[in-house]
Amino acid sequence: MVDFPAFHTAAWRHKTGLALSGGGLRASLFHIGVLGRLAELDLLRCVDVISTVSGGSIIGAYYYLKIKELLEGRRADRLPPSQEAYIRLVREIEAEFLRAVQKNLRMRAFLDWRKNARIFRESYSSTDRMAELYTDLLYAPIQGTTGLLLKDLPIQPAVFPTPVGELPAKIPSLILNATALNTGNLWQFTGAFVGEETSGYHRPASQMPAMPKLYFDSPALTPAQRYRLDRLTLGQAVAASCCVPGLFEPLSLSGLYQSEAGENIVIRLVDGGVFDNQGLVSLFAAGCTQVLCSDASDLLKHAPDPSTGLINIAMRANEIMMDRIRNKILDDLFARPPQTHAFFHLGAAVSQQTFPDDAPQLLYALSHIRTDLDSFTDQEADALMYYGYRLVSESWPDSAARADWRFLRIQDLLRDKTQRQVLLKYLGVGSKQFFKVFFLGQRLPYVIVLAALMVPLSAGAFVLSFLPWWVSALLGLGLLSSIAYSQNARINQYLNRVERLRRARRRLAKAMAPLGIPTLLGLSVAVAARVYLNIFDRLFLHYGRIGRRTP
């Protein structure tokens, strides 16, 4: 265990970095709990660099904007940057961020039928749509603008009186990490520059070119570069950092670089976790000598009977490679003197003070919760925050004052055996990607679906009654075959990963555009998304509320 007083003293004297790992919104919520305890220990005020990846970028950018508002003196309460101020900021994030998450970013992306139709075009992607949602739902409410530009990120600190005997809060910088498909290098978005970081993990003898960093204030920028850089938004940077390969299309940046022949190079960026899912490489490159790392990444899990399917084998091989990358980077962290780093990772064992009973089952459930961008219930969110908070508390059992955190209410469920079993069941359901509400053992979702199906089924039966029996049988067989085909996970995964089929879909969409088919499809998807959000997503959140009477 790292000696806390020694680490705390060194953190103020030396360059201190905070790394927030990837792992979807599961990671974001886990990081909030870690931030809460670090605020109580007065370690957040001494952070110089915040390095984030994927889900860590979502919450890291949110936290950074809160700090920016505080240090620039733009809060309505004119709160000075004290230890208590940082605790209050994280308490605000605890409630505000969860409210935004429970709007379901993933499904809300399909609510606008016009945007749905645009996604069929080459110039607009699902990643562009997510960038807009991050801005509208998360960052604009803090900053007070709908288009926060990356170049506006640097903090312009206001002057605050510093109490006698207390050090002023440091002014942190934010690094949002992505991966460049062009070169395989680490790509960084900051308020000062964008470009590739090659130090430390770049072989000098490599023939792979590197995309040099482009500084926003550089007089050497060409008009094309300045035009493109001046329009980069924080939402786009976060979307690139979260761009999981195979699920989202790469974020494309053109006009920044040219080849030796003078041709435009289109930079295509994907999830920063492809290169480094912990965000540590950027802290190493920045020269941070004290490192705080909150790691909620998806760990490699034991497979008793690995699938022999081609797609599943490829996915498993990718998981193994990602685990090797993670271990290599962590080895570099742990090779440093023990008093220079602190590491908190989802899946680490905790004492019975944290989880009184059923600790192995709770740890298993928490480490298997989906890494997704959909709604998280109160029970899921509070359990993740509480776990992150307690991990830091047990690593550093300091006598620092505890704040009245909202997520501590999860302790009431943990102490009661009946409620704890319900919590375990709901956390287990949280590992599923879709239709989670149907696995909670509640009747109402099924009643709603059956009632909705009765209308088209009754209408279909009425029409079929006028047809010969053999025609009805053929139509029924065709319908059943279509349903079976559409629900075949292996077929769907294959179709989604074959580039030729994806290009064919694009060409088909262009051909259908004059007929208005993309508009009709966009409208259909928007209607389905609205129904899901207003009925099934609300039910899922309702059943997962804390304080609701257990079934």
Short mmCIF file of N, CA, C and O in Angstrom, two decimals, residues 47-95:
data_model
loop_
_atom_site.label_atom_id
_atom_site.label_comp_id
_atom_site.label_asym_id
_atom_site.label_seq_id
_atom_site.Cartn_x
_atom_site.Cartn_y
_atom_site.Cartn_z
N VAL A 47 -3.70 18.08 -9.40
CA VAL A 47 -3.52 17.39 -10.68
C VAL A 47 -3.10 18.38 -11.76
O VAL A 47 -3.74 19.42 -11.96
N ASP A 48 -2.02 18.03 -12.48
CA ASP A 48 -1.53 18.88 -13.57
C ASP A 48 -2.08 18.46 -14.93
O ASP A 48 -2.33 19.30 -15.79
N VAL A 49 -2.22 17.14 -15.15
CA VAL A 49 -2.62 16.61 -16.45
C VAL A 49 -3.70 15.56 -16.25
O VAL A 49 -3.56 14.67 -15.39
N ILE A 50 -4.77 15.65 -17.02
CA ILE A 50 -5.83 14.64 -17.02
C ILE A 50 -5.80 13.95 -18.38
O ILE A 50 -5.99 14.60 -19.41
N SER A 51 -5.54 12.65 -18.38
CA SER A 51 -5.47 11.88 -19.61
C SER A 51 -6.62 10.88 -19.64
O SER A 51 -6.80 10.10 -18.69
N THR A 52 -7.41 10.89 -20.72
CA THR A 52 -8.64 10.11 -20.73
C THR A 52 -8.76 9.28 -22.02
O THR A 52 -8.20 9.64 -23.06
N VAL A 53 -9.52 8.19 -21.91
CA VAL A 53 -9.77 7.30 -23.03
C VAL A 53 -11.24 6.87 -23.01
O VAL A 53 -11.76 6.51 -21.95
N SER A 54 -11.90 6.93 -24.16
CA SER A 54 -13.23 6.36 -24.35
C SER A 54 -14.20 6.81 -23.26
O SER A 54 -14.48 7.98 -23.13
N GLY A 55 -14.73 5.85 -22.46
CA GLY A 55 -15.66 6.23 -21.40
C GLY A 55 -15.05 7.20 -20.41
O GLY A 55 -15.73 8.05 -19.84
N GLY A 56 -13.73 7.08 -20.20
CA GLY A 56 -13.04 8.05 -19.36
C GLY A 56 -13.03 9.43 -19.96
O GLY A 56 -13.02 10.44 -19.24
N SER A 57 -13.04 9.52 -21.30
CA SER A 57 -13.10 10.83 -21.97
C SER A 57 -14.45 11.48 -21.79
O SER A 57 -14.55 12.71 -21.67
N ILE A 58 -15.52 10.68 -21.77
CA ILE A 58 -16.86 11.24 -21.59
C ILE A 58 -16.95 11.95 -20.25
O ILE A 58 -17.37 13.11 -20.17
N ILE A 59 -16.55 11.26 -19.18
CA ILE A 59 -16.63 11.88 -17.85
C ILE A 59 -15.46 12.84 -17.63
O ILE A 59 -15.63 13.86 -16.94
N GLY A 60 -14.30 12.55 -18.21
CA GLY A 60 -13.14 13.43 -18.02
C GLY A 60 -13.37 14.81 -18.59
O GLY A 60 -13.02 15.83 -17.96
N ALA A 61 -13.98 14.89 -19.78
CA ALA A 61 -14.29 16.19 -20.37
C ALA A 61 -15.34 16.92 -19.54
O ALA A 61 -15.27 18.14 -19.37
N TYR A 62 -16.32 16.17 -19.03
CA TYR A 62 -17.36 16.76 -18.18
C TYR A 62 -16.74 17.36 -16.91
O TYR A 62 -17.02 18.50 -16.52
N TYR A 63 -15.88 16.58 -16.26
CA TYR A 63 -15.21 17.04 -15.05
C TYR A 63 -14.31 18.25 -15.35
O TYR A 63 -14.30 19.23 -14.59
N TYR A 64 -13.59 18.20 -16.46
CA TYR A 64 -12.69 19.29 -16.81
C TYR A 64 -13.47 20.60 -17.00
O TYR A 64 -13.03 21.68 -16.57
N LEU A 65 -14.62 20.54 -17.66
CA LEU A 65 -15.42 21.74 -17.86
C LEU A 65 -15.92 22.32 -16.54
O LEU A 65 -16.03 23.54 -16.37
N LYS A 66 -16.21 21.44 -15.59
CA LYS A 66 -16.61 21.90 -14.26
C LYS A 66 -15.45 22.63 -13.57
O LYS A 66 -15.64 23.68 -12.94
N ILE A 67 -14.24 22.05 -13.70
CA ILE A 67 -13.06 22.68 -13.12
C ILE A 67 -12.76 24.00 -13.83
O ILE A 67 -12.39 25.00 -13.19
N LYS A 68 -12.92 24.02 -15.13
CA LYS A 68 -12.69 25.25 -15.91
C LYS A 68 -13.63 26.36 -15.43
O LYS A 68 -13.20 27.50 -15.22
N GLU A 69 -14.89 26.02 -15.23
CA GLU A 69 -15.86 27.00 -14.75
C GLU A 69 -15.49 27.52 -13.37
O GLU A 69 -15.60 28.71 -13.08
N LEU A 70 -15.00 26.61 -12.50
CA LEU A 70 -14.60 27.00 -11.15
C LEU A 70 -13.38 27.91 -11.17
O LEU A 70 -13.39 29.00 -10.57
N LEU A 71 -12.32 27.49 -11.87
CA LEU A 71 -11.06 28.24 -11.83
C LEU A 71 -11.13 29.55 -12.59
O LEU A 71 -10.34 30.47 -12.33
N GLU A 72 -12.07 29.66 -13.54
CA GLU A 72 -12.24 30.92 -14.25
C GLU A 72 -13.21 31.86 -13.55
O GLU A 72 -13.48 32.96 -14.04
N GLY A 73 -13.72 31.43 -12.39
CA GLY A 73 -14.60 32.29 -11.60
C GLY A 73 -15.94 32.55 -12.26
O GLY A 73 -16.54 33.61 -12.03
N ARG A 74 -16.43 31.58 -13.03
CA ARG A 74 -17.70 31.79 -13.75
C ARG A 74 -18.89 31.13 -13.07
O ARG A 74 -20.00 31.16 -13.60
N ARG A 75 -18.68 30.52 -11.91
CA ARG A 75 -19.81 29.94 -11.19
C ARG A 75 -20.67 31.04 -10.57
O ARG A 75 -20.17 32.07 -10.14
N ALA A 76 -21.95 30.78 -10.50
CA ALA A 76 -22.87 31.77 -9.93
C ALA A 76 -22.58 32.01 -8.46
O ALA A 76 -22.78 33.13 -7.95
N ASP A 77 -22.09 30.97 -7.75
CA ASP A 77 -21.81 31.13 -6.33
C ASP A 77 -20.42 31.68 -6.04
O ASP A 77 -20.05 31.85 -4.87
N ARG A 78 -19.63 31.92 -7.11
CA ARG A 78 -18.27 32.46 -6.97
C ARG A 78 -17.45 31.65 -5.98
O ARG A 78 -16.66 32.17 -5.18
N LEU A 79 -17.57 30.36 -6.03
CA LEU A 79 -16.90 29.46 -5.11
C LEU A 79 -15.39 29.49 -5.37
O LEU A 79 -14.94 29.31 -6.50
N PRO A 80 -14.56 29.73 -4.34
CA PRO A 80 -13.10 29.69 -4.54
C PRO A 80 -12.64 28.24 -4.66
O PRO A 80 -13.30 27.32 -4.15
N PRO A 81 -11.52 27.99 -5.33
CA PRO A 81 -11.05 26.62 -5.59
C PRO A 81 -10.43 25.95 -4.38
O PRO A 81 -9.23 25.65 -4.35
N SER A 82 -11.22 25.68 -3.37
CA SER A 82 -10.76 25.02 -2.16
C SER A 82 -11.05 23.53 -2.23
O SER A 82 -11.68 23.04 -3.18
N GLN A 83 -10.60 22.78 -1.22
CA GLN A 83 -10.91 21.37 -1.15
C GLN A 83 -12.41 21.13 -1.14
O GLN A 83 -12.93 20.25 -1.84
N GLU A 84 -13.13 21.93 -0.38
CA GLU A 84 -14.58 21.80 -0.32
C GLU A 84 -15.23 22.07 -1.67
O GLU A 84 -16.23 21.44 -2.02
N ALA A 85 -14.65 22.97 -2.45
CA ALA A 85 -15.19 23.27 -3.78
C ALA A 85 -15.09 22.05 -4.69
O ALA A 85 -16.04 21.76 -5.44
N TYR A 86 -13.97 21.35 -4.63
CA TYR A 86 -13.81 20.16 -5.48
C TYR A 86 -14.78 19.05 -5.07
O TYR A 86 -15.30 18.32 -5.92
N ILE A 87 -15.00 18.92 -3.77
CA ILE A 87 -15.99 17.94 -3.31
C ILE A 87 -17.37 18.31 -3.83
O ILE A 87 -18.13 17.46 -4.31
N ARG A 88 -17.70 19.60 -3.77
CA ARG A 88 -19.01 20.04 -4.25
C ARG A 88 -19.16 19.80 -5.75
O ARG A 88 -20.22 19.41 -6.22
N LEU A 89 -18.08 20.01 -6.50
CA LEU A 89 -18.14 19.78 -7.95
C LEU A 89 -18.44 18.32 -8.27
O LEU A 89 -19.27 18.02 -9.13
N VAL A 90 -17.76 17.42 -7.57
CA VAL A 90 -18.00 16.00 -7.84
C VAL A 90 -19.40 15.60 -7.41
O VAL A 90 -20.05 14.77 -8.05
N ARG A 91 -19.91 16.20 -6.34
CA ARG A 91 -21.29 15.92 -5.92
C ARG A 91 -22.27 16.39 -6.99
O ARG A 91 -23.28 15.73 -7.24
N GLU A 92 -22.00 17.53 -7.60
CA GLU A 92 -22.85 17.98 -8.70
C GLU A 92 -22.78 17.02 -9.89
O GLU A 92 -23.80 16.68 -10.50
N ILE A 93 -21.56 16.58 -10.20
CA ILE A 93 -21.38 15.65 -11.31
C ILE A 93 -22.12 14.34 -11.02
O ILE A 93 -22.75 13.76 -11.92
N GLU A 94 -22.05 13.89 -9.79
CA GLU A 94 -22.71 12.64 -9.38
C GLU A 94 -24.18 12.63 -9.79
O GLU A 94 -24.69 11.63 -10.31
N ALA A 95 -24.87 13.74 -9.58
CA ALA A 95 -26.30 13.81 -9.89
C ALA A 95 -26.55 14.21 -11.34
O ALA A 95 -27.35 13.58 -12.04
#
